Short mmCIF file of C-alpha atoms in Angstrom, two decimals:
data_model
loop_
_atom_site.label_atom_id
_atom_site.label_comp_id
_atom_site.label_asym_id
_atom_site.label_seq_id
_atom_site.Cartn_x
_atom_site.Cartn_y
_atom_site.Cartn_z
CA UNK A 1 -0.20 0.07 0.14
CA UNK A 2 1.62 3.45 -0.87
CA UNK A 3 0.27 6.66 0.55
CA UNK A 4 0.57 10.09 -1.41
CA UNK A 5 0.67 12.43 1.67
CA UNK A 6 -0.14 15.41 -0.72
CA UNK A 7 -3.49 12.81 -1.54
CA UNK A 8 -4.56 12.50 2.04
CA UNK A 9 -7.39 13.26 3.54
CA UNK A 10 -7.02 11.67 7.09
CA UNK A 11 -9.95 9.53 6.47
CA UNK A 12 -8.46 6.78 8.01
CA UNK A 13 -9.27 4.03 5.38
CA UNK A 14 -5.64 3.35 4.97
CA UNK A 15 -6.08 1.37 8.13
CA UNK A 16 -9.53 -0.40 7.78
CA UNK A 17 -7.52 -1.68 4.70
CA UNK A 18 -4.65 -2.22 5.84
CA UNK A 19 -4.17 -6.21 6.35
CA UNK A 20 -2.00 -5.96 9.03
CA UNK A 21 -3.60 -4.06 10.72
CA UNK A 22 -0.93 -1.38 10.22
CA UNK A 23 -0.43 2.26 9.12
CA UNK A 24 0.77 2.99 5.55
CA UNK A 25 1.80 6.71 7.67
CA UNK A 26 5.25 6.20 8.75
CA UNK A 27 7.88 8.18 8.74
CA UNK A 28 10.84 7.59 10.00
CA UNK A 29 13.10 10.12 11.35
CA UNK A 30 16.45 10.32 12.63
CA UNK A 31 16.99 12.84 16.08
CA UNK A 32 18.90 15.09 13.12
CA UNK A 33 16.57 15.36 11.09
CA UNK A 34 13.89 15.79 14.54
CA UNK A 35 15.24 18.21 15.44
CA UNK A 36 15.76 20.17 12.33
CA UNK A 37 12.02 20.51 12.97
CA UNK A 38 11.74 21.62 15.69
CA UNK A 39 14.27 24.30 15.44
CA UNK A 40 11.35 25.68 12.21
CA UNK A 41 8.73 25.13 14.71
CA UNK A 42 10.20 26.66 18.09
CA UNK A 43 9.15 30.46 17.93
CA UNK A 44 5.23 28.92 17.51
CA UNK A 45 5.60 25.87 20.01
CA UNK A 46 6.77 26.41 23.71
CA UNK A 47 6.75 22.40 23.78
CA UNK A 48 7.22 18.75 22.58
CA UNK A 49 4.62 15.46 23.64
CA UNK A 50 5.31 11.86 22.06
CA UNK A 51 3.37 10.21 21.48
CA UNK A 52 2.36 6.24 20.23
CA UNK A 53 1.94 3.73 19.32
CA UNK A 54 3.97 2.68 23.06
CA UNK A 55 6.52 5.82 22.82
CA UNK A 56 8.62 4.08 25.32
CA UNK A 57 8.80 1.11 22.65
CA UNK A 58 11.77 4.04 21.57
CA UNK A 59 13.54 4.51 24.75
CA UNK A 60 17.00 5.05 23.00
CA UNK A 61 15.78 6.97 20.49
CA UNK A 62 13.88 9.54 23.14
CA UNK A 63 17.28 9.76 25.31
CA UNK A 64 18.97 11.24 22.25
CA UNK A 65 16.51 13.67 20.97
CA UNK A 66 15.16 14.39 24.23
CA UNK A 67 18.75 15.31 25.44
CA UNK A 68 19.17 17.09 21.75
CA UNK A 69 16.87 19.44 22.95
CA UNK A 70 17.51 20.01 26.71
CA UNK A 71 20.64 20.51 24.86
CA UNK A 72 20.38 23.53 22.35
CA UNK A 73 20.39 26.98 24.04
CA UNK A 74 18.18 27.73 21.09
CA UNK A 75 15.02 25.12 22.59
CA UNK A 76 15.90 24.01 26.10
CA UNK A 77 13.64 26.88 27.14
CA UNK A 78 10.97 23.46 25.17
CA UNK A 79 9.30 20.95 27.67
CA UNK A 80 9.85 17.44 26.60
CA UNK A 81 6.63 14.64 27.68
CA UNK A 82 5.65 11.66 27.07
CA UNK A 83 2.15 10.07 26.73
CA UNK A 84 3.03 6.83 27.16
CA UNK A 85 1.06 3.43 28.70
CA UNK A 86 2.65 3.28 32.00
CA UNK A 87 4.44 -0.42 30.73
CA UNK A 88 8.44 1.68 31.23
CA UNK A 89 9.99 -0.13 33.70
CA UNK A 90 11.69 1.82 36.90
CA UNK A 91 14.52 1.46 35.74
CA UNK A 92 13.62 2.96 32.33
CA UNK A 93 11.80 6.30 33.81
CA UNK A 94 14.93 6.63 35.82
CA UNK A 95 17.40 7.21 32.39
CA UNK A 96 15.31 9.46 30.74
CA UNK A 97 13.70 11.25 33.51
CA UNK A 98 16.78 13.93 33.79
CA UNK A 99 15.91 14.54 29.92
CA UNK A 100 12.06 14.84 30.69
CA UNK A 101 9.44 16.98 31.84
CA UNK A 102 6.61 14.74 33.05
CA UNK A 103 4.24 12.45 31.14
CA UNK A 104 0.80 11.16 30.95
CA UNK A 105 -0.01 7.52 32.02
CA UNK A 106 -3.18 5.77 31.71
CA UNK A 107 -5.03 3.72 33.87
CA UNK A 108 -7.27 1.90 31.56
CA UNK A 109 -9.03 -0.03 34.44
CA UNK A 110 -8.17 -0.32 37.93
CA UNK A 111 -8.81 -3.60 39.12
CA UNK A 112 -5.98 -6.34 37.29
CA UNK A 113 -9.10 -8.66 36.00
CA UNK A 114 -10.01 -5.64 34.21
CA UNK A 115 -7.68 -4.07 33.00
CA UNK A 116 -6.44 -8.21 31.66
CA UNK A 117 -9.49 -8.05 30.03
CA UNK A 118 -9.08 -4.95 28.29
CA UNK A 119 -5.82 -4.59 27.39
CA UNK A 120 -4.14 -8.26 27.89
CA UNK A 121 -1.96 -7.77 30.88
CA UNK A 122 -2.49 -6.59 34.28
CA UNK A 123 -1.25 -2.67 35.71
CA UNK A 124 0.94 -3.69 38.37
CA UNK A 125 3.84 -2.39 36.18
CA UNK A 126 0.45 1.02 35.50
CA UNK A 127 0.55 1.50 39.35
CA UNK A 128 4.47 0.90 40.50
CA UNK A 129 4.63 4.08 37.50
CA UNK A 130 2.79 6.34 38.02
CA UNK A 131 3.68 5.81 41.91
CA UNK A 132 7.34 6.59 40.74
CA UNK A 133 6.71 9.84 38.34
CA UNK A 134 4.08 11.03 40.92
CA UNK A 135 7.69 11.21 43.51
CA UNK A 136 9.99 12.17 41.89
CA UNK A 137 7.10 15.35 40.14
CA UNK A 138 7.66 13.63 36.85
CA UNK A 139 3.60 12.20 36.67
CA UNK A 140 1.88 15.71 34.43
CA UNK A 141 -1.57 13.69 34.37
CA UNK A 142 -3.29 10.70 35.06
CA UNK A 143 -5.61 9.77 32.79
CA UNK A 144 -8.65 7.45 32.87
CA UNK A 145 -10.41 5.98 30.31
CA UNK A 146 -14.58 5.46 30.39
CA UNK A 147 -15.85 2.59 28.84
CA UNK A 148 -19.17 2.51 30.48
CA UNK A 149 -20.04 -1.89 30.60
CA UNK A 150 -16.57 -1.94 30.45
CA UNK A 151 -14.10 -0.41 32.76
CA UNK A 152 -14.14 -0.02 35.99
CA UNK A 153 -12.97 2.51 37.87
CA UNK A 154 -16.63 3.87 39.39
CA UNK A 155 -17.16 -0.01 41.06
CA UNK A 156 -13.62 0.96 42.47
CA UNK A 157 -13.54 4.52 43.51
CA UNK A 158 -13.02 4.78 46.95
CA UNK A 159 -9.80 2.63 46.36
CA UNK A 160 -9.03 4.72 43.44
CA UNK A 161 -9.54 8.22 44.62
CA UNK A 162 -7.36 6.78 47.34
CA UNK A 163 -4.64 5.68 44.69
CA UNK A 164 -5.78 9.75 43.24
CA UNK A 165 -4.75 11.23 46.43
CA UNK A 166 -1.66 10.06 47.75
CA UNK A 167 -0.53 11.04 44.33
CA UNK A 168 -0.31 14.39 45.19
CA UNK A 169 -2.03 18.03 43.02
CA UNK A 170 -2.24 16.00 40.08
CA UNK A 171 -4.38 16.71 36.91
CA UNK A 172 -6.70 13.68 36.73
CA UNK A 173 -8.42 13.61 32.85
CA UNK A 174 -11.49 11.32 32.12
CA UNK A 175 -11.31 10.30 28.70
CA UNK A 176 -14.59 9.45 27.02
CA UNK A 177 -14.26 5.96 24.57
CA UNK A 178 -15.84 5.64 21.30
CA UNK A 179 -15.47 4.25 17.63
CA UNK A 180 -13.11 6.27 16.92
CA UNK A 181 -10.54 4.73 15.31
CA UNK A 182 -11.50 1.00 17.22
CA UNK A 183 -11.35 -2.28 16.16
CA UNK A 184 -12.78 -5.93 16.60
CA UNK A 185 -15.77 -6.41 19.74
CA UNK A 186 -14.70 -2.93 20.69
CA UNK A 187 -16.67 -1.73 17.92
CA UNK A 188 -20.19 -3.06 19.57
CA UNK A 189 -19.26 -1.80 23.09
CA UNK A 190 -20.46 1.37 23.73
CA UNK A 191 -19.44 5.27 23.38
CA UNK A 192 -19.40 6.95 26.69
CA UNK A 193 -21.90 10.14 27.76
CA UNK A 194 -21.90 12.96 29.03
CA UNK A 195 -22.99 11.90 32.06
CA UNK A 196 -20.79 8.40 32.00
CA UNK A 197 -18.40 10.60 32.37
CA UNK A 198 -20.06 13.21 34.96
CA UNK A 199 -21.17 9.85 37.29
CA UNK A 200 -17.23 8.96 38.05
CA UNK A 201 -15.58 12.74 38.29
CA UNK A 202 -19.26 12.73 40.95
CA UNK A 203 -17.60 10.56 42.70
CA UNK A 204 -14.14 11.58 42.96
CA UNK A 205 -14.57 14.40 43.71
CA UNK A 206 -16.89 13.18 46.80
CA UNK A 207 -13.75 11.50 47.51
CA UNK A 208 -10.78 14.82 47.89
CA UNK A 209 -9.45 14.56 44.32
CA UNK A 210 -9.50 17.93 42.95
CA UNK A 211 -8.05 18.51 39.59
CA UNK A 212 -10.62 16.74 36.88
CA UNK A 213 -10.33 17.65 33.84
CA UNK A 214 -13.10 16.24 31.34
CA UNK A 215 -14.03 15.74 27.76
CA UNK A 216 -14.44 18.96 25.12
CA UNK A 217 -15.94 16.96 23.03
CA UNK A 218 -18.17 14.05 23.11
CA UNK A 219 -18.57 11.58 19.44
#
């Protein structure tokens, strides 16, 4: 499959038709080429966020990229953030932490059983990452995914709220599940409504969670 950047309409049809469930829009960058792109746009941005996929799977590249930014006099003011699933080991966070300003971590479910059902893995390492990042003032945001009838945050809201409040004054973003880009069984799942999100937000607020960010829109 050939992707024509100039003709692309951002409709994601290529993602749906790829037999390998991959993206033909992937582009390869070296640290130098990506750094050059940052320099061209440095006057118009105040930071950089790397996402994915899972960005920490490319940890050596991230390390070189972030160190290059923080070592450049004209770029070191830019914040360097990582949007992550939290599966990186403590050793990995220790390596990248001196060069990053923070990480946004997804906690898709509270209970390991529910998290395994959603993602195929338990969430013990994710919770450890969240706690380590908070302890070292590197947790920029905690993200909870609201999936009606599938996520378990509300069922475990007492434990969840206690966990969050021990992290400090951390922003908690509630993301509403929707079907865009979803495949498999999840295509039949119910999208999260404003009421679903507000129910969880109210429960967390009542238990002392202060900074809650709601979705800007619902699809």
